[in-house]
């Protein structure tokens, strides 16, 4: 490790505990953090699936029908189910962390966190509704 | 190096995270669960293609796919560093993560460009 | 059992002992302390030191959450022991350990030199072009200007946030939550002009970009400083500066 911490030197008898590779299993808070970070794997998975679907769509009706049939296989449905839960976890944790990074001030006062979180949920609702409408209007 | 490109990569991470948070649940629910399981009627090939032919849809899809890929690259890179204590492989991990995201972005751009 | 119930109720504490002249690794020693409804962990430790074992070492001072010296791990969580009520940890035993990720000097005492170095590194003072003579009066600030940084100025340097931060544990070089929050406290001060100097230091290695927003620092902070928020806001500033310096190369020296 290149980074050296500054400790008072010449105290060889001071006890330093090394952090275990499994540090994130030692407390539920840390495990939850690592799970939150791992939502990114499912985000990437769905981005790739979307790209794949796009390519099938461009390749013509036959390729697309085959792709859609593939989506109906039970293992892929199961993976999508799990991915959906992780992506939801990503959305919710992202919205709740947003006000920490984004500080908005209105008339000299900081806008309360719940307002920013609420705006995120509102945007989520509108965006989801619009996309569903575009895809379902037939 | 850390100070160099990190702010840019972090911006991509944030933008991708926001896009994924807002848009992925509905897309994933529809195309991964509701359509395959027959809960809702899936749009036909022609109507979808019609939608994708619109330049705005293509722009939308480009960001919808590429930015979340960079979101993953950045986040997963740090998860590997911290979760598995792999900081000594920093260059290899960074090249692999951002490299994959870059390849995905190029393929997306190429595909969208060639929509009939 | 019957005879025990007549005794005043007690609580068991499992306390880290580390006597470098005797042992090469810390051990846990259990003590019994009387249980009182209004006692905190620090009261129990002081009882043990006064009545049971005078050799137990720990830091404390004010007993009222202001001095920031009695931080320890209570049942694995960083806490000010003067604010950790025994009643919240019943029936026990209560595990009391030194703040994690710091070298242990003795028993519950950790070495804080590293933190003090980092604190100094971020220039936690008002940087000015030129000091005005006293005769010209004070540097005035409106309540709104004060409000912008006030939260970050509440830090008491108790280092609980460092003990909560796995990144600090993994990367001992990381400047860490409290120091970055204090840097931000001065960046946001209308009387200060040191923001650029601090950004140069903190956007480099071991600075803000090491943070992955675990968020635990904010949860354990006894003063609601929100270091995690400070770091994310700082990242936003850092990113904005990066774009400015790339798009307007002539804008920066």
Coordinates of C-alpha atoms in Angstrom, one line a residue:
Chain A
X1 CA 0.0 0.0 0.0
X2 CA 1.4 3.3 -1.0
X3 CA -0.5 5.4 1.4
X4 CA 1.2 5.7 4.7
X5 CA -0.7 6.9 7.7
X6 CA 1.2 9.3 10.1
X7 CA 1.5 7.6 13.4
X8 CA 4.0 8.6 16.1
X9 CA 7.0 6.5 15.3
X10 CA 9.0 4.2 17.5
X11 CA 6.1 2.6 19.3
X12 CA 6.5 -0.9 18.0
X13 CA 4.4 -2.2 20.9
X14 CA 1.3 -0.4 19.7
X15 CA -1.3 -2.9 18.5
X16 CA -2.6 -2.6 15.0
X17 CA -5.4 -4.8 13.8
X18 CA -5.5 -5.6 10.1
X19 CA -8.9 -5.2 8.4
X20 CA -10.1 -8.6 7.2
X21 CA -11.2 -9.2 3.6
X22 CA -14.6 -10.1 5.1
X23 CA -15.1 -6.8 6.9
X24 CA -18.4 -6.3 5.2
X25 CA -19.8 -9.5 6.7
X26 CA -19.0 -8.3 10.3
X27 CA -21.9 -5.9 10.5
X28 CA -25.2 -5.7 8.7
X29 CA -24.6 -2.0 8.0
X30 CA -21.6 -2.8 6.0
X31 CA -23.2 -5.8 4.3
X32 CA -26.1 -3.5 3.2
X33 CA -23.5 -1.1 1.8
X34 CA -21.9 -3.8 -0.3
X35 CA -25.3 -5.0 -1.5
X36 CA -26.1 -1.4 -2.5
X37 CA -22.9 -1.3 -4.4
X38 CA -23.6 -4.6 -6.1
X39 CA -26.9 -3.3 -7.5
X40 CA -24.6 -1.9 -10.2
X41 CA -24.0 -5.5 -11.5
X42 CA -27.7 -5.8 -12.1
X43 CA -27.9 -2.3 -13.6
X44 CA -25.1 -3.4 -16.1
X45 CA -26.9 -6.7 -16.7
X46 CA -30.1 -4.9 -17.7
X47 CA -28.2 -2.4 -19.9
X48 CA -26.6 -5.3 -21.8
X49 CA -30.0 -7.0 -22.2
X50 CA -31.5 -3.8 -23.5
X51 CA -28.6 -3.5 -26.0
X52 CA -29.1 -7.1 -27.0
X53 CA -32.9 -6.5 -27.5
X54 CA -32.1 -3.4 -29.6
X55 CA -29.8 -5.4 -31.8
X56 CA -32.4 -8.1 -32.2
X57 CA -35.0 -5.5 -33.1
X58 CA -32.7 -4.0 -35.8
X59 CA -31.9 -7.5 -37.2
X60 CA -35.5 -8.0 -38.2
X61 CA -38.8 -9.6 -37.1
X62 CA -37.3 -13.2 -37.1
X63 CA -34.4 -12.4 -34.8
X64 CA -36.7 -10.3 -32.6
X65 CA -39.2 -13.2 -32.2
X66 CA -36.4 -15.5 -31.2
X67 CA -35.1 -13.0 -28.7
X68 CA -38.6 -12.5 -27.2
X69 CA -39.0 -16.3 -26.9
X70 CA -35.6 -16.4 -25.1
X71 CA -36.9 -13.9 -22.5
X72 CA -39.7 -16.3 -21.6
X73 CA -37.4 -19.0 -20.5
X74 CA -37.8 -19.6 -16.7
X75 CA -34.1 -19.1 -15.7
X76 CA -34.1 -15.7 -17.5
X77 CA -37.4 -14.7 -15.9
X78 CA -36.0 -15.6 -12.5
X79 CA -32.8 -13.6 -13.1
X80 CA -35.0 -10.7 -14.2
X81 CA -37.0 -11.0 -10.9
X82 CA -33.9 -10.8 -8.8
X83 CA -32.5 -8.0 -11.0
X84 CA -35.8 -6.1 -10.5
X85 CA -35.4 -6.2 -6.7
X86 CA -31.8 -5.0 -6.9
X87 CA -32.7 -2.2 -9.3
X88 CA -35.5 -1.1 -7.0
X89 CA -33.0 -1.1 -4.1
X90 CA -30.7 1.0 -6.3
X91 CA -33.5 3.5 -7.1
X92 CA -34.7 3.9 -3.5
X93 CA -31.2 4.2 -2.0
X94 CA -30.2 6.6 -4.7
X95 CA -33.2 8.9 -4.1
X96 CA -32.5 8.9 -0.4
X97 CA -28.8 9.7 -0.8
X98 CA -29.5 12.5 -3.3
X99 CA -30.2 15.3 -0.8
X100 CA -26.9 14.7 0.9
X101 CA -25.0 15.6 -2.3
X102 CA -27.4 18.2 -3.7
X103 CA -27.9 21.1 -1.3
X104 CA -30.5 23.5 -2.5
X105 CA -31.2 26.8 -0.9
X106 CA -34.4 28.7 -1.2
X107 CA -34.6 32.3 0.3
X108 CA -31.5 31.7 2.4
X109 CA -32.8 28.4 3.9
X110 CA -31.7 24.9 3.0
X111 CA -34.5 22.9 1.3
X112 CA -35.3 20.0 3.7
X113 CA -34.1 16.6 2.7
X114 CA -37.6 15.1 2.4
X115 CA -38.6 17.7 -0.2
X116 CA -35.7 16.6 -2.4
X117 CA -36.4 12.9 -1.8
X118 CA -40.0 13.6 -2.7
X119 CA -39.1 15.4 -5.9
X120 CA -37.0 12.4 -6.9
X121 CA -40.0 10.0 -6.3
X122 CA -42.2 12.3 -8.2
X123 CA -39.8 12.4 -11.2
X124 CA -39.7 8.6 -10.9
X125 CA -43.4 8.3 -11.1
X126 CA -43.7 10.7 -14.1
X127 CA -40.9 9.0 -16.0
X128 CA -42.2 5.5 -15.4
X129 CA -45.7 6.5 -16.4
X130 CA -44.5 8.1 -19.6
X131 CA -42.4 5.1 -20.6
X132 CA -45.2 2.6 -19.8
X133 CA -47.7 4.7 -21.8
X134 CA -45.3 4.9 -24.8
X135 CA -44.8 1.1 -24.8
X136 CA -48.3 0.0 -24.0
X137 CA -50.5 2.3 -26.2
X138 CA -50.3 -0.5 -28.8
Chain B
X1 CA -3.8 10.1 -11.9
X2 CA -6.6 9.9 -9.2
X3 CA -7.2 13.6 -9.4
X4 CA -6.9 13.6 -13.1
X5 CA -9.8 11.7 -14.6
X6 CA -11.7 10.7 -11.5
X7 CA -14.0 13.8 -11.4
X8 CA -15.1 13.0 -15.0
X9 CA -15.6 9.3 -14.3
X10 CA -17.5 10.2 -11.2
X11 CA -19.8 12.5 -13.2
X12 CA -20.6 9.6 -15.6
X13 CA -21.2 7.4 -12.6
X14 CA -23.6 9.9 -11.1
X15 CA -25.4 10.6 -14.3
X16 CA -25.7 6.8 -15.0
X17 CA -26.9 6.2 -11.5
X18 CA -29.6 8.8 -11.8
X19 CA -30.8 7.5 -15.2
X20 CA -30.8 3.9 -13.9
X21 CA -32.7 4.9 -10.8
X22 CA -35.4 6.8 -12.6
X23 CA -35.8 4.6 -15.7
X24 CA -34.6 1.0 -15.2
X25 CA -37.3 -0.3 -12.8
X26 CA -40.1 0.4 -15.3
X27 CA -38.2 -0.9 -18.3
X28 CA -37.0 -4.0 -16.5
X29 CA -40.5 -4.7 -15.1
X30 CA -42.1 -4.4 -18.5
X31 CA -39.6 -6.2 -20.8
X32 CA -38.2 -8.6 -18.2
X33 CA -41.3 -9.7 -16.3
X34 CA -44.6 -8.3 -17.5
X35 CA -44.2 -9.0 -21.2
X36 CA -42.6 -12.5 -21.0
X37 CA -45.1 -13.6 -18.3
X38 CA -48.0 -12.3 -20.3
X39 CA -49.2 -9.9 -17.7
X40 CA -49.4 -7.2 -20.2
X41 CA -49.4 -7.2 -24.0
X42 CA -46.0 -6.7 -25.5
X43 CA -45.7 -4.2 -28.4
X44 CA -45.1 -5.8 -31.8
X45 CA -41.8 -5.7 -33.6
X46 CA -43.0 -3.1 -36.1
X47 CA -44.4 -0.7 -33.5
X48 CA -41.2 -0.9 -31.5
X49 CA -39.0 -0.4 -34.6
X50 CA -41.2 2.5 -35.5
X51 CA -40.5 4.0 -32.1
X52 CA -36.8 3.4 -32.3
X53 CA -36.5 5.0 -35.7
X54 CA -37.3 8.4 -34.2
X55 CA -34.1 10.3 -33.6
X56 CA -35.1 11.3 -30.0
X57 CA -35.7 7.7 -29.1
X58 CA -32.3 6.8 -30.4
X59 CA -30.7 9.6 -28.4
X60 CA -32.6 8.4 -25.4
X61 CA -31.5 4.8 -25.9
X62 CA -27.9 5.8 -26.3
X63 CA -27.8 7.4 -22.9
X64 CA -30.1 4.8 -21.3
X65 CA -27.5 2.1 -22.1
X66 CA -24.1 3.8 -22.1
X67 CA -24.4 5.9 -18.9
X68 CA -25.6 3.1 -16.6
X69 CA -22.7 1.0 -18.0
X70 CA -20.2 3.7 -16.8
X71 CA -22.2 3.8 -13.5
X72 CA -21.5 0.1 -13.1
X73 CA -17.8 0.4 -14.2
X74 CA -17.1 3.0 -11.5
X75 CA -19.1 1.5 -8.7
X76 CA -18.0 -2.1 -9.3
X77 CA -14.4 -1.0 -9.5
X78 CA -14.5 0.4 -6.0
X79 CA -16.4 -2.6 -4.8
X80 CA -13.6 -4.8 -6.0
X81 CA -11.0 -2.5 -4.3
X82 CA -12.7 -2.4 -1.0
X83 CA -14.8 -5.6 -0.8
X84 CA -11.9 -7.9 -1.9
X85 CA -9.0 -5.7 -0.9
X86 CA -7.7 -5.6 -4.5
X87 CA -6.2 -2.1 -4.6
X88 CA -2.9 -3.5 -5.8
X89 CA -4.6 -4.5 -9.1
X90 CA -5.9 -1.0 -9.6
X91 CA -4.8 -0.5 -13.2
X92 CA -6.0 -3.9 -14.4
X93 CA -9.4 -3.5 -12.7
X94 CA -9.8 0.1 -14.0
X95 CA -9.0 -0.9 -17.6
X96 CA -11.4 -3.9 -17.5
X97 CA -14.3 -2.0 -16.0
X98 CA -14.2 1.2 -18.0
X99 CA -13.1 -0.8 -21.1
X100 CA -16.2 -2.9 -21.0
X101 CA -18.4 0.2 -20.5
X102 CA -16.6 1.8 -23.5
X103 CA -17.1 -1.2 -25.7
X104 CA -20.8 -1.3 -24.8
X105 CA -21.1 2.4 -25.6
X106 CA -19.5 1.9 -29.0
X107 CA -21.7 -1.1 -29.9
X108 CA -24.8 0.9 -28.8
X109 CA -23.8 3.9 -30.9
X110 CA -23.1 1.7 -33.9
X111 CA -26.4 -0.2 -33.6
X112 CA -28.4 3.0 -33.2
X113 CA -26.6 4.6 -36.2
X114 CA -27.6 1.6 -38.3
X115 CA -31.3 1.4 -37.4
X116 CA -33.0 0.8 -40.8
Chain C
X1 CA -30.1 -17.8 41.9
X2 CA -32.2 -16.9 44.9
X3 CA -29.4 -15.2 46.8
X4 CA -28.3 -13.3 43.7
X5 CA -31.6 -11.6 43.3
X6 CA -31.2 -9.9 46.7
X7 CA -28.0 -8.2 45.5
X8 CA -28.2 -4.9 43.8
X9 CA -28.6 -5.6 40.1
X10 CA -25.4 -5.4 38.2
X11 CA -24.3 -5.3 34.5
X12 CA -21.4 -7.2 33.0
X13 CA -18.9 -5.3 30.8
X14 CA -16.4 -7.1 28.6
X15 CA -13.6 -4.6 28.2
X16 CA -10.6 -4.7 26.0
X17 CA -7.3 -4.9 27.9
X18 CA -4.0 -4.4 26.2
X19 CA -0.9 -4.0 28.3
X20 CA 2.0 -4.0 25.8
X21 CA 4.5 -4.8 28.5
X22 CA 2.7 -8.0 29.4
X23 CA 0.9 -9.2 26.3
X24 CA 1.3 -9.1 22.5
X25 CA -2.4 -9.0 21.7
X26 CA -5.5 -7.4 23.2
X27 CA -7.8 -9.5 25.3
X28 CA -11.3 -9.1 26.8
X29 CA -11.7 -8.8 30.5
X30 CA -15.1 -9.0 32.2
X31 CA -16.1 -6.7 35.0
X32 CA -19.3 -6.3 37.0
X33 CA -20.6 -2.9 37.6
X34 CA -23.7 -1.8 39.5
X35 CA -26.6 -1.0 37.2
X36 CA -28.3 2.4 37.6
X37 CA -31.0 3.6 35.3
X38 CA -29.2 6.9 34.7
X39 CA -25.7 5.5 34.3
X40 CA -23.8 5.6 31.0
X41 CA -21.0 3.2 29.9
X42 CA -18.5 5.8 31.0
X43 CA -20.0 5.8 34.6
X44 CA -19.5 2.1 34.7
X45 CA -15.9 2.4 33.5
X46 CA -15.2 5.0 36.1
X47 CA -16.7 2.8 38.8
X48 CA -14.5 -0.1 37.6
X49 CA -11.4 2.1 37.7
X50 CA -12.3 3.5 41.2
X51 CA -13.5 0.4 42.9
X52 CA -12.4 -2.7 41.0
X53 CA -9.3 -2.3 38.9
X54 CA -7.3 0.9 38.9
X55 CA -5.1 -0.3 36.1
X56 CA -7.8 0.1 33.4
X57 CA -6.9 3.0 31.1
X58 CA -9.3 5.1 29.0
X59 CA -9.8 8.7 28.0
X60 CA -12.6 10.9 29.1
X61 CA -13.1 14.5 30.2
X62 CA -16.4 16.4 30.2
X63 CA -19.1 13.7 30.6
X64 CA -21.5 15.7 28.5
X65 CA -20.8 15.1 24.9
X66 CA -18.7 18.2 24.2
X67 CA -15.1 17.3 24.6
X68 CA -15.1 14.3 22.3
X69 CA -12.5 12.2 24.2
X70 CA -14.5 9.2 25.4
X71 CA -15.3 7.6 22.0
X72 CA -15.2 3.8 22.1
X73 CA -16.8 0.9 20.4
X74 CA -19.8 -0.2 22.4
X75 CA -21.1 -3.6 21.2
X76 CA -19.2 -3.0 18.0
X77 CA -20.5 0.5 17.3
X78 CA -18.6 3.8 17.7
X79 CA -20.2 5.7 20.5
X80 CA -19.4 8.5 22.9
X81 CA -19.5 6.4 26.1
X82 CA -20.8 9.4 28.1
X83 CA -23.9 9.3 25.9
X84 CA -24.4 5.5 25.8
X85 CA -26.9 4.5 28.5
X86 CA -26.4 1.2 30.1
X87 CA -30.2 0.7 29.9
X88 CA -30.0 0.6 26.1
X89 CA -27.7 -2.4 26.2
X90 CA -29.4 -4.7 28.7
X91 CA -29.1 -7.4 29.7
X92 CA -25.5 -7.3 28.6
X93 CA -22.7 -8.2 28.7
X94 CA -21.7 -4.9 27.1
X95 CA -18.6 -5.1 24.9
X96 CA -16.4 -2.0 25.3
X97 CA -13.5 -1.8 22.9
X98 CA -11.1 0.9 21.7
X99 CA -12.2 2.8 18.5
X100 CA -11.5 0.5 15.6
X101 CA -9.0 1.2 12.7
X102 CA -6.7 3.1 15.1
X103 CA -3.6 1.7 16.7
X104 CA -4.2 0.7 20.3
X105 CA -1.8 2.3 22.8
X106 CA -3.2 0.7 25.9
X107 CA -6.5 -0.8 26.9
X108 CA -9.2 1.6 25.5
X109 CA -6.7 4.3 24.5
X110 CA -5.9 4.7 20.8
X111 CA -3.3 6.8 19.1
X112 CA -4.8 9.9 17.4
X113 CA -1.6 11.4 15.9
X114 CA -2.7 10.4 12.4
X115 CA -6.0 12.2 12.7
X116 CA -4.3 15.4 14.0
X117 CA -1.9 15.3 11.0
X118 CA -4.8 15.0 8.6
X119 CA -6.7 17.8 10.3
X120 CA -3.8 20.1 9.9
X121 CA -3.4 19.1 6.2
X122 CA -6.8 20.5 5.2
X123 CA -6.0 24.0 6.7
X124 CA -9.0 24.2 9.1
X125 CA -8.7 27.9 9.7
X126 CA -9.9 31.0 7.9
X127 CA -7.5 31.8 5.1
X128 CA -7.3 35.5 4.3
X129 CA -5.5 37.6 1.7
X130 CA -4.4 40.0 4.3
X131 CA -5.2 40.3 8.0
X132 CA -7.0 43.6 8.7
X133 CA -5.7 45.7 11.7
X134 CA -7.9 45.4 14.8
X135 CA -8.9 49.0 14.5
X136 CA -10.9 48.3 11.4
X137 CA -13.3 46.1 13.4
X138 CA -14.6 42.6 13.1
X139 CA -15.3 40.5 10.1
X140 CA -19.1 40.5 9.9
X141 CA -21.4 37.8 8.7
X142 CA -25.1 37.6 8.2
X143 CA -27.2 34.8 9.8
X144 CA -27.7 33.3 6.3
X145 CA -23.9 33.2 5.7
X146 CA -23.4 31.5 9.1
X147 CA -26.2 29.0 8.4
X148 CA -24.4 27.7 5.3
X149 CA -21.4 26.2 7.2
X150 CA -22.7 26.0 10.8
X151 CA -23.6 22.4 10.7
X152 CA -20.0 21.4 9.7
X153 CA -18.5 23.6 12.4
X154 CA -20.2 21.5 15.2
X155 CA -17.5 18.8 14.9
X156 CA -15.8 17.9 18.2
X157 CA -13.0 15.8 16.7
X158 CA -14.2 12.7 18.6
X159 CA -13.1 10.4 15.6
X160 CA -16.2 8.2 15.8
X161 CA -16.6 8.8 12.1
X162 CA -13.2 7.4 11.4
X163 CA -14.0 4.3 13.4
X164 CA -17.2 3.9 11.4
X165 CA -15.5 4.3 8.0
X166 CA -14.3 1.0 6.4
X167 CA -12.4 3.0 3.8
X168 CA -10.3 4.5 6.5
X169 CA -9.7 1.0 7.8
X170 CA -8.7 -0.2 4.4
X171 CA -6.8 2.9 3.2
X172 CA -5.1 4.4 6.3
X173 CA -4.0 7.3 4.1
X174 CA -7.5 8.5 3.4
X175 CA -8.0 12.0 4.8
X176 CA -11.3 10.8 6.3
X177 CA -14.7 12.2 7.2
X178 CA -14.1 14.7 10.0
X179 CA -11.2 16.4 8.3
X180 CA -13.0 16.8 5.0
X181 CA -16.2 18.1 6.7
X182 CA -14.0 20.7 8.5
X183 CA -12.4 21.6 5.2
X184 CA -15.8 22.2 3.8
X185 CA -16.7 24.2 6.9
X186 CA -14.0 26.7 6.0
X187 CA -14.7 26.5 2.3
X188 CA -18.3 27.6 2.9
X189 CA -17.3 30.4 5.2
X190 CA -17.8 33.8 3.6
X191 CA -14.7 35.2 5.3
X192 CA -12.4 32.5 3.8
X193 CA -10.5 32.4 0.5
X194 CA -8.7 29.1 0.9
X195 CA -11.1 26.9 -1.0
X196 CA -8.8 26.5 -4.0
X197 CA -5.8 25.5 -1.8
X198 CA -8.0 22.9 0.0
X199 CA -9.4 21.5 -3.2
X200 CA -5.9 21.0 -4.6
X201 CA -5.1 19.0 -1.5
X202 CA -8.4 17.1 -1.3
X203 CA -8.9 16.3 -5.0
X204 CA -5.5 14.5 -5.0
X205 CA -4.6 11.1 -3.8
X206 CA -6.3 10.0 -0.5
X207 CA -8.8 12.8 -0.7
X208 CA -12.5 13.0 -1.5
X209 CA -12.4 10.5 -4.4
X210 CA -11.5 7.7 -2.1
X211 CA -14.9 8.0 -0.4
X212 CA -17.6 5.5 -1.7
X213 CA -20.4 7.0 0.4
X214 CA -20.8 4.2 2.9
X215 CA -22.6 6.8 4.9
X216 CA -21.8 5.3 8.3
X217 CA -19.8 8.4 9.4
X218 CA -23.0 10.5 9.3
X219 CA -24.9 7.9 11.2
X220 CA -22.5 7.7 14.1
X221 CA -21.8 11.4 14.4
X222 CA -23.0 12.6 17.8
X223 CA -23.2 16.2 16.6
X224 CA -25.1 15.7 13.4
X225 CA -22.3 17.1 11.3
X226 CA -23.1 14.9 8.3
X227 CA -19.5 14.3 7.0
X228 CA -20.8 12.0 4.3
X229 CA -22.9 14.9 2.9
X230 CA -19.9 17.2 3.2
X231 CA -17.8 14.8 1.1
X232 CA -20.5 14.3 -1.6
X233 CA -21.0 18.1 -1.9
X234 CA -17.3 18.5 -2.1
X235 CA -17.2 15.9 -5.0
X236 CA -19.8 18.0 -6.8
X237 CA -17.6 21.0 -6.4
X238 CA -14.5 19.1 -7.5
X239 CA -16.3 17.8 -10.6
X240 CA -17.5 21.3 -11.5
X241 CA -13.9 22.6 -11.2
X242 CA -12.7 19.8 -13.4
X243 CA -15.1 20.6 -16.2
X244 CA -14.3 24.3 -15.9
X245 CA -10.6 23.6 -16.1
X246 CA -11.1 21.4 -19.2
X247 CA -13.6 23.5 -21.0
X248 CA -11.9 26.8 -20.1
X249 CA -8.2 26.0 -19.9
X250 CA -7.4 29.6 -19.7
X251 CA -9.7 30.1 -16.7
X252 CA -7.2 28.5 -14.4
X253 CA -3.5 29.2 -13.8

